[in-house]
Coordinates of C-alpha atoms in Angstrom, one line a residue:
X146 CA 7.9 101.1 -35.1
X147 CA 9.4 100.6 -38.5
X148 CA 8.5 102.7 -41.6
X149 CA 6.8 99.8 -43.2
X150 CA 4.6 99.4 -40.1
X151 CA 3.7 103.1 -40.2
X152 CA 2.5 103.0 -43.9
X153 CA -1.3 102.9 -44.0
X154 CA -2.7 99.6 -45.1
X155 CA -4.7 100.0 -48.3
X156 CA -2.7 103.1 -49.5
X157 CA -3.5 103.0 -53.3
X158 CA -0.5 105.3 -54.2
X159 CA 1.9 103.0 -52.4
X160 CA 0.3 99.9 -54.0
X161 CA 0.6 101.5 -57.5
X162 CA 4.2 102.5 -56.9
X163 CA 5.0 98.9 -55.9
X164 CA 3.2 97.5 -58.9
X165 CA 5.2 99.8 -61.3
X166 CA 8.5 98.7 -59.6
X167 CA 7.5 95.1 -60.0
X168 CA 6.7 95.5 -63.7
X169 CA 10.1 97.2 -64.3
X170 CA 11.9 94.3 -62.5
X171 CA 10.0 91.7 -64.6
X172 CA 10.9 93.5 -67.8
X173 CA 14.5 93.7 -66.8
X174 CA 14.5 90.0 -65.9
X175 CA 12.9 89.2 -69.2
X176 CA 15.5 91.1 -71.1
X177 CA 18.3 89.3 -69.3
X178 CA 16.7 85.9 -70.0
X179 CA 16.3 86.8 -73.6
X180 CA 19.9 87.7 -73.9
X181 CA 21.0 84.4 -72.3
X182 CA 18.8 82.4 -74.7
X183 CA 20.2 84.3 -77.7
X184 CA 23.8 83.7 -76.5
X185 CA 23.2 80.0 -76.1
X186 CA 21.3 79.5 -79.4
X187 CA 23.2 81.8 -81.7
X188 CA 24.4 80.1 -84.9
X189 CA 27.2 77.7 -84.4
X190 CA 29.4 79.1 -87.2
X191 CA 29.8 82.3 -85.1
X192 CA 31.6 80.2 -82.5
X193 CA 34.1 78.8 -84.9
X194 CA 37.6 79.4 -83.8
X195 CA 36.6 80.3 -80.2
X196 CA 36.1 76.7 -78.8
X197 CA 39.2 74.9 -77.4
X198 CA 38.6 71.2 -77.6
X199 CA 39.1 69.5 -74.1
X200 CA 39.7 65.8 -73.5
X201 CA 37.9 64.2 -70.6
X202 CA 40.2 63.5 -67.7
X203 CA 41.5 60.0 -67.6
X204 CA 42.5 58.1 -64.4
X205 CA 45.8 56.4 -65.3
X206 CA 47.2 53.6 -63.1
X207 CA 50.6 52.0 -63.7
X208 CA 49.9 48.3 -64.1
X209 CA 53.0 46.5 -62.9
X210 CA 53.5 42.8 -63.6
X211 CA 51.9 41.0 -60.7
X212 CA 53.9 38.0 -59.6
X213 CA 52.1 34.6 -59.8
X214 CA 51.5 33.3 -56.3
X215 CA 48.8 30.7 -56.0
X216 CA 46.6 30.2 -52.9
X217 CA 45.3 26.6 -52.7
X218 CA 42.2 25.7 -50.6
X219 CA 43.4 22.9 -48.3
X220 CA 40.6 23.0 -45.8
X221 CA 39.3 19.5 -46.3
X222 CA 42.7 18.0 -46.8
X223 CA 43.8 19.6 -43.5
X224 CA 40.9 18.0 -41.6
X225 CA 39.2 21.3 -40.9
X226 CA 35.4 20.7 -40.6
X227 CA 34.3 23.8 -38.6
X228 CA 31.1 25.4 -39.8
X229 CA 30.1 28.7 -38.3
X230 CA 26.6 28.9 -36.7
X231 CA 24.8 32.2 -36.3
X232 CA 21.4 31.0 -35.0
X233 CA 19.4 32.6 -37.8
X234 CA 16.0 31.2 -38.5
X235 CA 14.1 34.1 -40.1
X236 CA 13.9 36.6 -37.2
X237 CA 16.6 38.8 -38.7
X238 CA 18.3 39.7 -35.5
X239 CA 21.3 42.0 -35.9
X240 CA 24.0 39.8 -34.2
X241 CA 23.3 37.1 -36.8
X242 CA 25.2 39.2 -39.4
X243 CA 28.3 40.0 -37.4
X244 CA 30.1 37.0 -35.9
X245 CA 32.9 34.8 -37.1
X246 CA 36.3 35.5 -35.4
X247 CA 39.3 33.3 -35.8
X248 CA 42.8 33.1 -34.2
X249 CA 46.2 31.6 -35.0
X250 CA 48.1 31.0 -31.8
X251 CA 50.5 28.4 -30.4
X252 CA 48.4 27.0 -27.6
X253 CA 50.7 24.0 -26.9
X254 CA 54.0 25.8 -27.2
X255 CA 55.5 23.5 -29.8
X256 CA 56.4 26.3 -32.2
X257 CA 53.7 26.1 -34.8
X258 CA 50.4 27.9 -35.3
X259 CA 47.3 26.2 -34.1
X260 CA 43.7 27.4 -34.9
X261 CA 40.7 28.5 -32.9
X262 CA 37.4 29.2 -34.6
X263 CA 35.0 31.3 -32.6
X264 CA 31.3 30.3 -32.9
X265 CA 27.9 31.8 -32.0
X266 CA 25.0 29.6 -31.1
X267 CA 21.2 29.1 -31.1
X268 CA 19.0 31.7 -29.5
X269 CA 17.3 30.7 -26.2
X270 CA 13.9 30.2 -27.9
X271 CA 15.2 28.1 -30.8
X272 CA 13.4 24.8 -31.1
X273 CA 16.7 23.0 -31.6
X274 CA 17.4 24.0 -28.0
X275 CA 14.0 23.8 -26.4
X276 CA 12.9 20.5 -28.1
X277 CA 16.2 18.7 -27.5
X278 CA 17.7 20.1 -24.3
X279 CA 20.2 17.3 -24.2
X280 CA 21.6 18.1 -27.6
X281 CA 25.0 19.9 -27.4
X282 CA 24.8 23.5 -28.8
X283 CA 27.3 24.7 -31.4
X284 CA 30.8 24.9 -30.0
X285 CA 34.0 26.8 -30.7
X286 CA 36.6 24.6 -32.4
X287 CA 40.2 24.2 -31.4
X288 CA 42.5 22.5 -33.9
X289 CA 46.1 21.4 -33.1
X290 CA 48.5 21.9 -36.0
X291 CA 50.0 18.5 -36.8
X292 CA 51.4 19.4 -40.2
X293 CA 54.5 17.4 -40.8
X294 CA 57.8 19.2 -41.8
X295 CA 58.3 19.6 -45.5
X296 CA 54.7 20.3 -46.5
X297 CA 51.1 19.1 -46.5
X298 CA 48.4 20.3 -44.1
X299 CA 47.1 18.4 -41.1
X300 CA 45.1 19.6 -38.2
X301 CA 43.5 17.6 -35.4
X302 CA 40.3 18.6 -33.6
X303 CA 41.1 18.8 -29.9
X304 CA 38.1 20.7 -28.7
X305 CA 36.6 17.9 -26.6
X306 CA 37.9 18.3 -23.1
X307 CA 39.7 21.6 -23.8
X308 CA 37.2 23.8 -21.9
X309 CA 36.3 25.6 -25.0
X310 CA 33.0 23.7 -25.5
X311 CA 29.9 25.6 -24.7
X312 CA 27.1 27.7 -26.1
X313 CA 28.3 31.3 -26.0
X314 CA 26.9 33.7 -28.6
X315 CA 30.5 34.7 -29.2
X316 CA 31.9 37.2 -31.7
X317 CA 35.7 37.4 -31.5
X318 CA 38.8 36.5 -29.6
X319 CA 42.0 38.1 -28.2
X320 CA 45.1 36.0 -27.5
X321 CA 47.7 36.9 -24.9
X322 CA 49.7 35.5 -22.0
X323 CA 48.2 37.7 -19.3
X324 CA 49.8 35.7 -16.4
X325 CA 53.3 35.4 -18.1
X326 CA 53.5 31.7 -17.5
X327 CA 54.5 31.0 -21.1
X328 CA 51.1 29.7 -22.2
X329 CA 48.7 31.8 -24.4
X330 CA 45.4 32.6 -22.8
X331 CA 42.1 33.5 -24.5
X332 CA 39.4 36.2 -24.1
X333 CA 36.2 35.6 -25.9
X334 CA 33.9 38.6 -26.7
X335 CA 30.1 37.8 -26.7
X336 CA 26.6 39.1 -26.9
X337 CA 26.2 39.1 -23.1
X338 CA 29.0 38.1 -20.7
X339 CA 32.5 37.7 -22.1
X340 CA 34.8 34.8 -21.1
X341 CA 38.5 34.7 -19.9
X342 CA 40.0 31.3 -20.4
X343 CA 43.3 30.5 -18.7
X344 CA 45.7 28.1 -20.5
X345 CA 46.6 25.3 -18.1
X346 CA 48.7 23.4 -20.6
X347 CA 48.1 20.0 -22.1
X348 CA 45.4 21.5 -24.3
X349 CA 43.2 22.5 -21.4
X350 CA 41.6 25.9 -20.6
X351 CA 39.8 26.9 -17.4
X352 CA 37.4 29.8 -17.2
X353 CA 38.5 32.5 -14.7
X354 CA 36.2 35.3 -15.8
X355 CA 34.7 36.0 -12.5
X356 CA 37.9 35.7 -10.5
X357 CA 39.5 38.2 -12.8
X358 CA 36.5 40.5 -13.0
X359 CA 36.5 40.9 -16.7
X360 CA 33.1 39.7 -17.8
X361 CA 31.8 43.1 -18.8
X362 CA 28.1 43.8 -18.6
X363 CA 25.5 41.1 -19.1
X364 CA 23.6 43.4 -21.4
X365 CA 26.6 44.4 -23.5
X366 CA 27.5 43.3 -27.0
X367 CA 31.3 43.0 -27.2
X368 CA 33.2 42.8 -30.4
X369 CA 36.9 43.7 -30.8
X370 CA 39.3 43.0 -27.9
X371 CA 43.0 43.4 -27.5
X372 CA 45.7 42.5 -25.0
X373 CA 48.2 45.3 -24.7
X374 CA 50.5 46.9 -22.1
X375 CA 49.0 50.4 -21.7
X376 CA 51.0 51.4 -18.7
X377 CA 54.4 49.8 -19.6
X378 CA 54.6 47.9 -16.4
X379 CA 55.4 44.6 -18.1
X380 CA 52.0 42.8 -17.9
X381 CA 49.1 42.7 -20.3
X382 CA 46.0 44.9 -19.8
X383 CA 42.8 44.3 -21.7
X384 CA 40.8 46.6 -24.1
X385 CA 37.2 45.5 -24.9
X386 CA 35.2 47.3 -27.6
X387 CA 31.4 47.2 -27.5
X388 CA 29.1 47.6 -30.5
X389 CA 25.6 48.9 -29.8
X390 CA 22.9 48.7 -27.1
X391 CA 20.9 45.8 -28.4
X392 CA 18.3 43.3 -27.3
X393 CA 15.8 41.1 -29.3
X394 CA 12.8 43.3 -28.2
X395 CA 14.6 46.4 -29.3
X396 CA 15.5 44.9 -32.6
X397 CA 11.9 44.0 -33.3
X398 CA 10.9 47.5 -32.3
X399 CA 13.4 49.0 -34.7
X400 CA 12.0 46.6 -37.3
X401 CA 14.2 47.4 -40.3
X402 CA 12.4 46.8 -43.6
X403 CA 13.3 46.2 -47.2
X404 CA 10.7 47.6 -49.6
X405 CA 8.6 44.7 -51.0
X406 CA 10.4 42.1 -48.9
X407 CA 9.5 42.9 -45.3
X408 CA 11.8 42.6 -42.3
X409 CA 15.5 42.7 -43.0
X410 CA 18.9 43.0 -41.4
X411 CA 19.9 46.7 -41.0
X412 CA 22.8 48.9 -40.1
X413 CA 23.2 50.2 -36.6
X414 CA 21.8 53.7 -37.2
X415 CA 18.7 53.1 -35.0
X416 CA 20.7 51.6 -32.0
X417 CA 22.5 53.7 -29.4
X418 CA 26.3 53.4 -29.2
X419 CA 28.1 51.6 -26.3
X420 CA 31.1 52.4 -24.2
X421 CA 34.3 50.4 -24.4
X422 CA 36.0 49.0 -21.3
X423 CA 39.6 48.9 -20.2
X424 CA 40.8 46.5 -17.6
X425 CA 44.2 47.1 -15.9
X426 CA 46.1 44.0 -15.0
X427 CA 46.9 44.1 -11.3
X428 CA 47.5 40.3 -10.9
X429 CA 50.3 39.0 -8.8
X430 CA 51.3 35.4 -9.5
X431 CA 48.3 33.1 -9.2
X432 CA 46.2 35.9 -7.6
X433 CA 44.1 37.2 -10.6
X434 CA 43.0 40.7 -10.4
X435 CA 41.9 43.2 -13.1
X436 CA 40.7 46.7 -12.2
X437 CA 38.1 48.3 -14.4
X438 CA 39.5 51.7 -15.2
X439 CA 37.2 52.4 -18.1
X440 CA 35.5 55.5 -16.5
X441 CA 38.8 57.3 -15.8
X442 CA 40.7 56.2 -18.9
X443 CA 39.4 58.8 -21.3
X444 CA 38.3 56.0 -23.7
X445 CA 34.5 56.4 -23.0
X446 CA 33.4 59.2 -25.3
X447 CA 29.9 60.5 -25.1
X448 CA 27.9 62.8 -27.4
X449 CA 28.3 66.3 -25.9
X450 CA 24.7 67.1 -26.6
X451 CA 22.8 63.9 -25.6
X452 CA 25.5 62.4 -23.3
X453 CA 24.8 59.1 -25.0
X454 CA 27.7 56.8 -25.8
X455 CA 29.2 57.5 -29.2
X456 CA 31.3 54.4 -30.0
X457 CA 29.9 51.5 -32.2
X458 CA 33.2 49.6 -32.2
X459 CA 33.9 46.7 -34.5
X460 CA 37.8 46.7 -34.6
X461 CA 40.8 48.1 -32.8
X462 CA 44.4 48.6 -33.7
X463 CA 46.9 49.0 -30.8
X464 CA 49.9 50.8 -32.2
X465 CA 52.5 53.4 -31.0
X466 CA 51.4 56.2 -33.4
X467 CA 53.8 58.9 -32.3
X468 CA 56.9 56.8 -31.6
X469 CA 57.0 57.8 -27.9
X470 CA 57.2 54.2 -26.6
X471 CA 53.6 54.0 -25.4
X472 CA 50.8 52.1 -27.1
X473 CA 48.0 54.2 -28.6
X474 CA 44.6 52.9 -30.0
X475 CA 42.9 53.4 -33.3
X476 CA 39.2 52.3 -33.0
X477 CA 37.1 51.6 -36.1
X478 CA 33.4 52.5 -35.5
X479 CA 30.5 51.5 -37.6
X480 CA 28.5 54.5 -39.0
X481 CA 30.0 57.0 -36.5
X482 CA 33.4 58.6 -36.4
X483 CA 36.5 56.6 -35.8
X484 CA 38.5 57.3 -32.7
X485 CA 42.2 57.9 -32.2
X486 CA 43.4 57.6 -28.6
X487 CA 46.9 58.8 -27.7
X488 CA 48.5 57.5 -24.5
X489 CA 49.1 60.2 -21.9
X490 CA 51.6 58.0 -20.0
X491 CA 49.5 58.2 -16.8
X492 CA 46.9 55.5 -17.5
X493 CA 44.6 57.9 -19.5
X494 CA 44.1 58.6 -23.2
X495 CA 43.3 61.7 -25.2
X496 CA 40.8 61.3 -28.2
X497 CA 42.2 63.1 -31.3
X498 CA 40.4 61.4 -34.1
X499 CA 39.1 64.6 -35.7
X500 CA 42.3 66.5 -35.3
X501 CA 44.4 63.7 -36.8
X502 CA 42.1 63.3 -39.8
X503 CA 41.1 59.7 -39.1
X504 CA 37.6 60.3 -37.8
X505 CA 35.8 60.8 -41.1
X506 CA 36.3 60.4 -44.9
X507 CA 37.6 63.2 -47.1
X508 CA 34.0 64.8 -47.2
X509 CA 33.6 64.8 -43.4
X510 CA 31.2 61.7 -43.4
X511 CA 31.3 58.7 -41.1
X512 CA 31.6 55.3 -42.8
X513 CA 30.7 51.8 -41.8
X514 CA 34.1 50.7 -40.5
X515 CA 34.7 47.0 -40.0
X516 CA 38.2 45.6 -40.1
X517 CA 41.5 47.4 -39.4
X518 CA 45.2 47.1 -39.6
X519 CA 48.2 49.5 -39.3
X520 CA 51.6 49.2 -41.0
X521 CA 54.5 51.0 -42.6
X522 CA 53.6 49.8 -46.0
X523 CA 55.9 52.2 -47.8
X524 CA 59.1 51.0 -46.0
X525 CA 59.7 54.5 -44.6
X526 CA 58.6 56.4 -41.5
X527 CA 55.0 57.0 -42.7
X528 CA 52.3 54.9 -41.1
X529 CA 49.2 53.6 -42.9
X530 CA 45.9 52.9 -41.2
X531 CA 43.8 50.7 -43.5
X532 CA 40.1 50.2 -42.7
X533 CA 37.6 48.1 -44.6
X534 CA 34.3 49.9 -45.0
X535 CA 30.6 49.1 -45.9
X536 CA 29.4 48.5 -49.5
X537 CA 29.5 51.6 -51.7
X538 CA 32.2 52.9 -49.4
X539 CA 35.9 52.5 -50.4
X540 CA 38.6 51.1 -48.2
X541 CA 40.2 53.8 -46.2
X542 CA 44.0 54.2 -46.1
X543 CA 45.0 57.0 -43.7
X544 CA 48.7 57.8 -44.2
X545 CA 50.7 59.9 -41.7
X546 CA 52.0 63.2 -42.9
X547 CA 55.1 65.1 -41.8
X548 CA 54.3 67.3 -38.7
X549 CA 56.1 70.1 -37.1
X550 CA 56.0 68.4 -33.7
X551 CA 56.3 64.7 -33.0
X552 CA 53.2 64.7 -30.8
X553 CA 51.1 66.3 -33.6
X554 CA 49.4 63.5 -35.5
X555 CA 48.1 64.2 -39.0
X556 CA 46.8 61.6 -41.5
X557 CA 45.3 61.9 -45.0
X558 CA 43.1 59.3 -46.7
X559 CA 45.2 58.2 -49.7
X560 CA 43.2 55.1 -50.6
X561 CA 42.4 56.5 -54.1
X562 CA 45.9 57.6 -55.1
X563 CA 47.4 54.5 -53.6
X564 CA 45.1 52.1 -55.5
X565 CA 43.4 50.6 -52.5
X566 CA 40.1 52.5 -52.8
X567 CA 38.2 52.5 -56.2
X568 CA 38.4 48.7 -56.8
X569 CA 36.9 48.0 -53.3
X570 CA 33.8 50.3 -53.5
X571 CA 31.1 47.7 -54.4
X572 CA 32.2 45.1 -51.8
X573 CA 31.3 45.1 -48.1
X574 CA 34.7 44.6 -46.4
X575 CA 35.1 42.9 -43.0
X576 CA 38.4 41.2 -42.4
X577 CA 41.5 43.3 -43.5
X578 CA 45.2 43.0 -42.9
X579 CA 48.6 43.7 -44.3
X580 CA 51.0 40.8 -45.2
X581 CA 53.9 40.3 -47.6
X582 CA 52.4 37.3 -49.4
X583 CA 55.0 37.1 -52.1
X584 CA 58.0 37.9 -49.9
X585 CA 59.3 40.7 -52.0
X586 CA 59.8 43.0 -49.0
X587 CA 56.6 45.1 -49.5
X588 CA 53.4 44.7 -47.5
X589 CA 50.3 43.8 -49.5
X590 CA 46.6 43.8 -48.4
X591 CA 43.9 41.1 -48.2
X592 CA 40.2 41.8 -47.5
X593 CA 37.5 39.3 -46.6
X594 CA 34.1 40.4 -47.9
X595 CA 30.4 39.6 -47.7
X596 CA 27.1 41.5 -47.3
X597 CA 24.9 41.5 -44.2
X598 CA 21.5 41.1 -46.1
X599 CA 20.7 37.8 -47.7
X600 CA 18.2 39.4 -50.1
X601 CA 20.4 42.3 -51.2
X602 CA 20.4 41.0 -54.8
X603 CA 16.6 41.5 -55.0
X604 CA 16.7 45.2 -54.2
X605 CA 20.1 46.4 -55.4
X606 CA 21.5 46.2 -58.9
X607 CA 24.9 44.6 -58.7
X608 CA 24.5 43.8 -55.0
X609 CA 25.8 40.4 -53.9
X610 CA 25.4 38.6 -50.6
X611 CA 28.4 36.2 -51.2
X612 CA 31.4 38.1 -52.4
X613 CA 35.0 37.3 -53.4
X614 CA 38.0 38.1 -51.2
X615 CA 40.2 40.9 -52.6
X616 CA 44.0 40.9 -52.8
X617 CA 46.1 43.9 -53.5
X618 CA 49.8 43.5 -54.4
X619 CA 52.2 46.3 -53.3
X620 CA 54.1 47.3 -56.4
X621 CA 55.9 50.1 -54.7
X622 CA 55.9 53.6 -56.2
X623 CA 52.7 55.3 -57.0
X624 CA 50.1 53.9 -56.8
X625 CA 51.4 51.3 -54.4
X626 CA 48.6 48.8 -54.7
X627 CA 47.5 46.7 -57.7
X628 CA 44.4 44.4 -57.6
X629 CA 45.3 40.8 -58.0
X630 CA 43.0 38.4 -59.8
X631 CA 42.6 34.6 -60.4
X632 CA 45.1 34.7 -63.2
X633 CA 47.9 35.6 -60.7
X634 CA 46.6 34.0 -57.4
X635 CA 44.3 31.2 -58.5
X636 CA 40.6 31.0 -58.6
X637 CA 40.1 29.3 -55.2
X638 CA 40.9 32.3 -53.1
X639 CA 38.2 34.3 -54.9
X640 CA 35.3 31.9 -54.5
X641 CA 32.4 34.0 -53.2
X642 CA 31.5 33.7 -49.5
X643 CA 30.0 35.7 -46.7
X644 CA 33.4 36.7 -45.4
X645 CA 34.0 37.9 -41.8
X646 CA 37.0 37.1 -39.7
X647 CA 40.4 36.5 -41.3
X648 CA 44.0 36.0 -40.2
X649 CA 47.4 34.8 -41.4
X650 CA 50.1 32.4 -40.2
X651 CA 52.9 30.3 -41.7
X652 CA 51.2 27.1 -40.5
X653 CA 53.4 24.8 -42.6
X654 CA 56.6 26.6 -41.7
X655 CA 57.8 27.0 -45.3
X656 CA 58.5 30.7 -44.8
X657 CA 55.5 32.3 -46.6
X658 CA 52.2 33.3 -45.0
X659 CA 49.0 31.2 -45.3
X660 CA 45.5 32.6 -44.8
X661 CA 42.3 31.5 -43.1
X662 CA 38.9 33.0 -43.8
X663 CA 35.6 32.6 -41.9
X664 CA 32.3 32.2 -43.8
X665 CA 29.3 33.5 -41.8
X666 CA 27.0 30.5 -41.2
X667 CA 29.2 28.5 -43.5
X668 CA 32.4 26.5 -43.6
X669 CA 35.8 28.0 -42.8
X670 CA 38.5 28.0 -45.5
X671 CA 42.2 27.5 -45.2
X672 CA 44.4 28.7 -48.1
X673 CA 48.0 27.5 -48.4
X674 CA 50.4 30.0 -50.0
X675 CA 52.2 28.2 -52.8
X676 CA 54.8 30.9 -53.4
X677 CA 57.5 29.6 -55.6
X678 CA 59.3 32.7 -56.8
X679 CA 62.6 31.9 -55.2
X680 CA 62.1 34.7 -52.6
X681 CA 63.7 34.4 -49.2
X682 CA 62.4 35.2 -45.8
X683 CA 63.4 35.9 -42.3
X684 CA 61.1 35.3 -39.3
X685 CA 61.6 36.9 -35.9
X686 CA 60.1 35.6 -32.6
X687 CA 60.6 37.7 -29.4
X688 CA 60.4 37.2 -25.7
X689 CA 60.3 40.0 -23.2
X690 CA 61.7 40.2 -19.7
X691 CA 60.8 43.6 -18.3
X692 CA 58.6 44.1 -21.3
X693 CA 55.5 41.8 -21.4
X694 CA 56.6 38.2 -22.1
X695 CA 55.2 38.1 -25.7
X696 CA 56.7 41.5 -26.6
X697 CA 53.3 42.8 -27.8
X698 CA 53.7 46.3 -29.2
X699 CA 57.5 46.0 -29.9
X700 CA 58.7 47.1 -33.4
X701 CA 61.4 45.3 -35.3
X702 CA 63.3 47.0 -38.2
X703 CA 65.1 45.1 -41.0
X704 CA 67.7 46.7 -43.3
X705 CA 68.0 44.7 -46.5
X706 CA 69.1 45.5 -50.0
X707 CA 69.2 49.2 -49.2
X708 CA 65.6 49.1 -48.1
X709 CA 64.1 49.3 -44.6
X710 CA 61.2 47.3 -43.3
X711 CA 59.5 47.6 -40.0
X712 CA 56.9 45.3 -38.4
X713 CA 55.1 45.4 -35.0
X714 CA 54.5 42.4 -32.8
X715 CA 50.7 42.6 -32.5
X716 CA 48.2 39.7 -33.2
X717 CA 45.2 42.0 -33.0
X718 CA 44.2 43.0 -36.5
X719 CA 41.5 42.4 -39.1
X720 CA 38.0 41.8 -37.8
X721 CA 37.4 39.9 -34.5
X722 CA 40.5 37.9 -35.2
X723 CA 44.2 37.3 -34.3
X724 CA 47.1 36.5 -36.5
X725 CA 50.3 34.7 -35.4
X726 CA 52.9 36.4 -33.3
X727 CA 56.2 35.7 -35.1
X728 CA 57.1 38.4 -37.7
X729 CA 57.7 37.4 -41.3
X730 CA 60.0 39.7 -43.4
X731 CA 60.3 39.1 -47.2
X732 CA 63.8 39.5 -48.5
X733 CA 63.1 38.9 -52.2
X734 CA 66.2 37.5 -53.9
X735 CA 68.6 38.8 -51.2
X736 CA 70.1 36.0 -49.0
X737 CA 70.9 38.0 -45.9
X738 CA 69.8 41.1 -44.0
X739 CA 72.3 43.8 -43.3
X740 CA 70.8 44.3 -39.9
X741 CA 67.9 43.4 -37.6
X742 CA 67.0 45.9 -34.8
X743 CA 64.5 45.3 -32.0
X744 CA 63.2 48.5 -30.5
X745 CA 62.4 47.6 -26.9
X746 CA 60.4 50.0 -24.7
X747 CA 62.4 52.6 -22.9
X748 CA 64.6 53.4 -25.9
X749 CA 66.7 50.3 -25.7
X750 CA 67.7 48.7 -29.0
X751 CA 69.0 45.2 -29.7
X752 CA 70.9 45.0 -33.1
X753 CA 72.2 42.0 -35.1
X754 CA 74.2 42.4 -38.3
X755 CA 74.6 40.2 -41.4
X756 CA 71.7 37.9 -40.6
X757 CA 71.2 34.9 -43.0
X758 CA 67.9 34.4 -44.7
X759 CA 65.4 31.5 -44.4
X760 CA 65.6 31.1 -40.6
X761 CA 63.6 32.0 -37.5
X762 CA 65.4 34.3 -35.1
X763 CA 64.6 33.7 -31.4
X764 CA 65.5 36.9 -29.5
X765 CA 65.2 37.5 -25.8
X766 CA 65.1 41.0 -24.4
X767 CA 68.5 41.9 -22.9
X768 CA 68.7 42.1 -19.2
X769 CA 68.4 45.7 -17.8
X770 CA 71.7 47.2 -16.8

């Protein structure tokens, strides 16, 4: 029994003593308060000579001269009439806010970049479907690049008869020659079953999903996908990221609301996460076989307390983070921590997102991560992971730091100091990628932006549903990135839209990179790069032998003018989208590269010296000795 418990209740002496102590404490507190008030309100003249004037801190940014490079909208002139369909008709179902992938890929093998637009469709109970069952639902769109040499822009719609017609509620696409027959195949991610389409040549694709065993779950909502060789056996395996556990009844039960406006689109906080899948390619010739190794791969992370899936994946970047010759994965998750998976070389991965510094922002908070890309934007050994985040959240730019051991990964978010963060805060970023749009030898950044809620302007001051794209020029030095405006790049690129998927390619083969952007429930836009600075370029196209045929994951290093550039062969970047495979290096005013080095897996290097500018190098992996 404690002394307090032994003290008799109602002891007047004890109560009196306690009262006296309380009064003394109150008097002391009053005296202290009085002293503070006197100090703060004493005559100002008594402070004369004791106050040191301080200037408010100023954020200074070197404003380099941004080169004028105009992007011209050539959508209609090129014959592109695709319009994205999201099936919205007032029910406010979450997938209606998220679709819109696009891919540049050479489906016919003629050396130029063709276009595939990924479409969603009407919901099963939509009157357009039930009242007119014979009416064709919205379709994906395949456009053959028929742009003539020397300029212009011409694309021909070859969707009919291609095998790409249909009514998938699709999100994105991954392009890769999984059967190594020299023709690029397609994997479509969907709300529901996904689709694998084998390229048969002559503009025809055949669905082989069931034969390959890569449909995923019928109740899953797949988003990002990537072809990559995770086990270095020379064929392409398949990573598929899933978003949240979703269904229309569950969406209505969650019933996200905007005050005063009623039901609204919402973020995925109230939906459980979903596990990704990894399919190992065990095909032999025409015998298709993929093995689902998801459960043993180490990629399926669960909450240690609830055992529920943690991932809410919207984008993935396959990249060799630690230069050990094996592909790793950086996964961008929406409203939950990002993942970093390092390859253990035995078919499994270790998740090190928290340890590496990529999981959260600088304050330990998860963000709404959408699009992603990875590049050596400083032209040195450091690697930058750029992620486009939700509105009122800046772009992230995680930059690798020096570590005592090669296998120890450490990144720091340098978006603010590098100029990629503050200007992006108000926008809701989806598509994001690095590209050297002015061919000066430094990688720039483009983001495609747009909100998820149509009525955001009614409830948020400064909020906009349609938003302009954002272009950042890499000036070198510190900060690296400077925002580019209409005065430098033309007004057409910055016309507001509900931006989602985005990708780049040199579709007109003039050496600079052109851009396509997808408008949610709107028309796609193709922008031709009108670069006329007199800058030179060098393009590199690879073909593997023991490495996978398209050389996905291989790095190429260029030495030019005392600077070193490095690019990775990887179409998977941005949001739900794929960019072209050939690499484009900017040489500025230099007319030849001192060297070009291809770093093939296994430590083998293929080196060329004194390579002339303004050409496309076609390099085949040397035969193994």
